[in-house]
């Protein structure tokens, strides 16, 4: 700082490349659409405003930039004006004095000293985008627009000026088709950040309050973590249903098991080893037994010994009664690996004779009956659960965490219930 001139010091607040967080910097790839998914307060608006500046500004205040005609599209004209233009992180607030654009109220547009123009549009009026043409666009909160698909389509027809027209989309993620379809387009790039990424500019009391209230819930992962929560059609579990079962601390439990779904191979490139800890309340009739999913310590291990040590450590940490492990792939090797870590571990080998969905359905039924609850902090397990449909697993890789969950609940509740229901025959 001591080596900077007065002019350089005055310019420094407006050099966003110096201040930007990683998710606020456009990717280097040759893209058409840059989608910034972020939690509330993650700095999405600032990133969008600074991207517009980078497109319209030239080297000097009156020098021409890359873009001359920009579309600013929000849910309403009021939101474009109050957030994207005049907001604390809007275009005007981010602009240096010699490059600050002027807002023309009657024409609903910004005009820069170099002649570049940004026109405001509302998602309530998709037809308003029919006719104008642009070489850049900034779209804010696409996932919550009522007429999102129609407005988005009209914008694409107008984004036709220049050699390489581009658009920036800043939005909190929601499970809507227009956003999900956009993210699948090859010319789309994406950056993501949670609210916490921008904590230096947020009130600490705000962060404490929202985390205490929403952490670990469907709404918290969407609004704070910036994660697109994608429930699949025909899923055996939904996030909202899981959220309704949430517990802050476990009740008094009668049994605890650690279930393991080992990877086929044991090296750094293997699938994850699913390791799930589940406890059960087994007082009263079997039909009333219930369970609590306590922990997910799944790991991508470089060797069988590594995942075995994690599983045994989980048993010791939770005081588990038994370790249940699938042995379809590893056979006796799975038990042997566990014994090498701790030969005294109570061990049960299980073999899969049915497909994943068939095994999971009785467990999903327990959730529907309200007999399984979750502690917080099981996000990755729950992501896999909500990707299990009647047609199979819709996520990437293998649902190792869910497989381990199914084995745990099968041992604790499903199998005892099946034995209880089995008719008893007496010799005549």
Short mmCIF file of N, CA and C in Angstrom, two decimals, residues 317-391:
data_model
loop_
_atom_site.label_atom_id
_atom_site.label_comp_id
_atom_site.label_asym_id
_atom_site.label_seq_id
_atom_site.Cartn_x
_atom_site.Cartn_y
_atom_site.Cartn_z
N UNK A 317 -16.67 -44.76 19.19
CA UNK A 317 -17.18 -43.42 19.50
C UNK A 317 -18.64 -43.45 19.95
N UNK A 318 -19.45 -44.28 19.28
CA UNK A 318 -20.88 -44.33 19.57
C UNK A 318 -21.26 -45.47 20.52
N UNK A 319 -20.31 -46.29 20.90
CA UNK A 319 -20.63 -47.42 21.76
C UNK A 319 -21.54 -48.42 21.07
N UNK A 320 -21.25 -48.72 19.81
CA UNK A 320 -22.11 -49.60 19.02
C UNK A 320 -21.99 -51.05 19.48
N UNK A 321 -23.09 -51.80 19.26
CA UNK A 321 -23.14 -53.21 19.66
C UNK A 321 -22.60 -54.14 18.59
N UNK A 322 -22.64 -53.69 17.33
CA UNK A 322 -22.35 -54.61 16.24
C UNK A 322 -21.90 -53.84 15.01
N UNK A 323 -21.07 -54.50 14.21
CA UNK A 323 -20.70 -53.95 12.91
C UNK A 323 -21.30 -54.87 11.84
N UNK A 324 -22.11 -54.29 10.96
CA UNK A 324 -22.77 -55.03 9.88
C UNK A 324 -22.11 -54.63 8.57
N UNK A 325 -21.68 -55.60 7.78
CA UNK A 325 -20.98 -55.28 6.53
C UNK A 325 -21.44 -56.18 5.40
N UNK A 326 -21.67 -55.57 4.22
CA UNK A 326 -22.00 -56.35 3.03
C UNK A 326 -20.73 -57.05 2.54
N UNK A 327 -20.86 -58.33 2.17
CA UNK A 327 -19.70 -59.10 1.76
C UNK A 327 -19.86 -59.67 0.36
N UNK A 328 -20.79 -59.13 -0.41
CA UNK A 328 -20.97 -59.64 -1.77
C UNK A 328 -19.69 -59.56 -2.59
N UNK A 329 -18.98 -58.44 -2.46
CA UNK A 329 -17.78 -58.24 -3.29
C UNK A 329 -16.54 -58.80 -2.64
N UNK A 330 -16.37 -58.54 -1.34
CA UNK A 330 -15.12 -58.92 -0.69
C UNK A 330 -15.12 -60.26 -0.01
N UNK A 331 -16.32 -60.85 0.22
CA UNK A 331 -16.40 -62.13 0.89
C UNK A 331 -15.72 -62.12 2.25
N UNK A 332 -14.95 -63.17 2.53
CA UNK A 332 -14.28 -63.29 3.83
C UNK A 332 -13.23 -62.20 4.04
N UNK A 333 -12.78 -61.57 2.94
CA UNK A 333 -11.77 -60.53 3.07
C UNK A 333 -12.28 -59.37 3.92
N UNK A 334 -13.58 -59.04 3.79
CA UNK A 334 -14.13 -57.92 4.55
C UNK A 334 -14.00 -58.19 6.04
N UNK A 335 -14.41 -59.38 6.48
CA UNK A 335 -14.30 -59.73 7.90
C UNK A 335 -12.85 -59.77 8.33
N UNK A 336 -11.99 -60.27 7.46
CA UNK A 336 -10.57 -60.37 7.79
C UNK A 336 -9.96 -58.99 8.01
N UNK A 337 -10.33 -58.04 7.18
CA UNK A 337 -9.80 -56.68 7.32
C UNK A 337 -10.25 -56.08 8.64
N UNK A 338 -11.52 -56.27 9.00
CA UNK A 338 -12.02 -55.75 10.27
C UNK A 338 -11.27 -56.39 11.44
N UNK A 339 -11.07 -57.70 11.38
CA UNK A 339 -10.38 -58.39 12.48
C UNK A 339 -8.94 -57.93 12.65
N UNK A 340 -8.30 -57.55 11.54
CA UNK A 340 -6.94 -57.06 11.64
C UNK A 340 -6.87 -55.75 12.42
N UNK A 341 -7.95 -54.95 12.33
CA UNK A 341 -8.00 -53.70 13.08
C UNK A 341 -8.37 -53.97 14.53
N UNK A 342 -9.40 -54.81 14.74
CA UNK A 342 -9.84 -55.16 16.09
C UNK A 342 -10.49 -56.53 16.05
N UNK A 343 -9.80 -57.57 16.50
CA UNK A 343 -10.34 -58.93 16.41
C UNK A 343 -11.55 -59.17 17.30
N UNK A 344 -11.85 -58.26 18.22
CA UNK A 344 -12.96 -58.45 19.16
C UNK A 344 -14.26 -57.79 18.70
N UNK A 345 -14.27 -57.17 17.54
CA UNK A 345 -15.46 -56.47 17.07
C UNK A 345 -16.58 -57.46 16.76
N UNK A 346 -17.76 -57.31 17.36
CA UNK A 346 -18.91 -58.15 16.99
C UNK A 346 -19.29 -57.87 15.53
N UNK A 347 -19.29 -58.90 14.71
CA UNK A 347 -19.40 -58.71 13.27
C UNK A 347 -20.55 -59.54 12.70
N UNK A 348 -21.29 -58.94 11.76
CA UNK A 348 -22.33 -59.66 11.04
C UNK A 348 -22.15 -59.42 9.55
N UNK A 349 -22.00 -60.50 8.80
CA UNK A 349 -21.89 -60.39 7.34
C UNK A 349 -23.28 -60.47 6.72
N UNK A 350 -23.55 -59.61 5.73
CA UNK A 350 -24.83 -59.64 5.01
C UNK A 350 -24.55 -59.71 3.52
N UNK A 351 -25.44 -60.39 2.82
CA UNK A 351 -25.30 -60.53 1.37
C UNK A 351 -26.54 -60.01 0.68
N UNK A 352 -26.33 -59.29 -0.41
CA UNK A 352 -27.45 -58.73 -1.18
C UNK A 352 -27.95 -59.78 -2.17
N UNK A 353 -29.21 -60.17 -2.01
CA UNK A 353 -29.82 -61.11 -2.96
C UNK A 353 -30.84 -60.42 -3.85
N UNK A 354 -31.12 -59.14 -3.55
CA UNK A 354 -32.06 -58.35 -4.36
C UNK A 354 -31.39 -57.05 -4.78
N UNK A 355 -32.00 -56.36 -5.73
CA UNK A 355 -31.46 -55.09 -6.19
C UNK A 355 -31.56 -54.01 -5.12
N UNK A 356 -30.85 -52.89 -5.35
CA UNK A 356 -30.80 -51.81 -4.37
C UNK A 356 -32.18 -51.25 -4.05
N UNK A 357 -33.00 -51.03 -5.06
CA UNK A 357 -34.32 -50.44 -4.84
C UNK A 357 -35.20 -51.39 -4.03
N UNK A 358 -35.18 -52.66 -4.37
CA UNK A 358 -35.99 -53.64 -3.64
C UNK A 358 -35.57 -53.69 -2.17
N UNK A 359 -34.26 -53.60 -1.90
CA UNK A 359 -33.80 -53.61 -0.51
C UNK A 359 -34.18 -52.33 0.21
N UNK A 360 -34.22 -51.24 -0.54
CA UNK A 360 -34.47 -49.94 0.08
C UNK A 360 -35.95 -49.70 0.39
N UNK A 361 -36.84 -50.33 -0.34
CA UNK A 361 -38.27 -50.04 -0.19
C UNK A 361 -38.80 -50.29 1.23
N UNK A 362 -38.47 -51.43 1.87
CA UNK A 362 -38.96 -51.61 3.25
C UNK A 362 -38.42 -50.56 4.21
N UNK A 363 -37.20 -50.09 3.95
CA UNK A 363 -36.61 -49.05 4.80
C UNK A 363 -37.33 -47.72 4.57
N UNK A 364 -37.61 -47.40 3.30
CA UNK A 364 -38.36 -46.18 2.99
C UNK A 364 -39.73 -46.21 3.66
N UNK A 365 -40.33 -47.40 3.74
CA UNK A 365 -41.64 -47.52 4.40
C UNK A 365 -41.56 -47.15 5.87
N UNK A 366 -40.43 -47.47 6.52
CA UNK A 366 -40.25 -47.07 7.92
C UNK A 366 -40.29 -45.56 8.06
N UNK A 367 -39.68 -44.86 7.11
CA UNK A 367 -39.71 -43.39 7.14
C UNK A 367 -41.15 -42.88 6.97
N UNK A 368 -41.90 -43.48 6.07
CA UNK A 368 -43.28 -43.07 5.85
C UNK A 368 -44.12 -43.26 7.12
N UNK A 369 -43.76 -44.27 7.89
CA UNK A 369 -44.47 -44.53 9.14
C UNK A 369 -44.00 -43.64 10.28
N UNK A 370 -43.00 -42.78 10.01
CA UNK A 370 -42.47 -41.89 11.04
C UNK A 370 -41.62 -42.60 12.07
N UNK A 371 -41.01 -43.73 11.70
CA UNK A 371 -40.26 -44.54 12.66
C UNK A 371 -38.74 -44.36 12.55
N UNK A 372 -38.30 -43.48 11.65
CA UNK A 372 -36.87 -43.19 11.53
C UNK A 372 -36.67 -41.68 11.55
N UNK A 373 -35.72 -41.23 12.35
CA UNK A 373 -35.43 -39.81 12.44
C UNK A 373 -33.95 -39.59 12.20
N UNK A 374 -33.59 -38.35 11.88
CA UNK A 374 -32.20 -38.01 11.55
C UNK A 374 -31.67 -36.94 12.49
N UNK A 375 -30.41 -37.10 12.89
CA UNK A 375 -29.71 -35.97 13.48
C UNK A 375 -29.27 -35.03 12.36
N UNK A 376 -28.80 -33.84 12.71
CA UNK A 376 -28.31 -32.90 11.70
C UNK A 376 -26.94 -33.35 11.21
N UNK A 377 -26.51 -32.78 10.07
CA UNK A 377 -25.18 -33.06 9.56
C UNK A 377 -25.08 -34.27 8.66
N UNK A 378 -26.21 -34.73 8.10
CA UNK A 378 -26.22 -35.92 7.25
C UNK A 378 -26.52 -35.56 5.79
N UNK A 379 -26.03 -34.40 5.36
CA UNK A 379 -26.40 -33.85 4.05
C UNK A 379 -26.10 -34.80 2.89
N UNK A 380 -24.89 -35.34 2.87
CA UNK A 380 -24.49 -36.17 1.72
C UNK A 380 -25.28 -37.47 1.67
N UNK A 381 -25.55 -38.06 2.81
CA UNK A 381 -26.40 -39.24 2.86
C UNK A 381 -27.79 -38.90 2.32
N UNK A 382 -28.35 -37.78 2.76
CA UNK A 382 -29.70 -37.41 2.35
C UNK A 382 -29.77 -37.08 0.86
N UNK A 383 -28.70 -36.51 0.31
CA UNK A 383 -28.65 -36.27 -1.14
C UNK A 383 -28.78 -37.59 -1.89
N UNK A 384 -28.06 -38.61 -1.44
CA UNK A 384 -28.16 -39.91 -2.10
C UNK A 384 -29.54 -40.53 -1.91
N UNK A 385 -30.09 -40.40 -0.73
CA UNK A 385 -31.42 -40.97 -0.47
C UNK A 385 -32.46 -40.41 -1.43
N UNK A 386 -32.40 -39.10 -1.65
CA UNK A 386 -33.41 -38.45 -2.48
C UNK A 386 -33.18 -38.68 -3.97
N UNK A 387 -32.09 -39.36 -4.31
CA UNK A 387 -31.82 -39.72 -5.70
C UNK A 387 -32.15 -41.18 -5.99
N UNK A 388 -32.66 -41.90 -4.98
CA UNK A 388 -33.09 -43.29 -5.18
C UNK A 388 -34.55 -43.27 -5.60
N UNK A 389 -34.83 -43.72 -6.82
CA UNK A 389 -36.19 -43.77 -7.34
C UNK A 389 -36.57 -45.21 -7.66
N UNK A 390 -37.82 -45.40 -8.02
CA UNK A 390 -38.27 -46.74 -8.39
C UNK A 390 -37.55 -47.25 -9.63
N UNK A 391 -36.98 -46.32 -10.41
CA UNK A 391 -36.24 -46.70 -11.62
C UNK A 391 -34.75 -46.91 -11.34
#
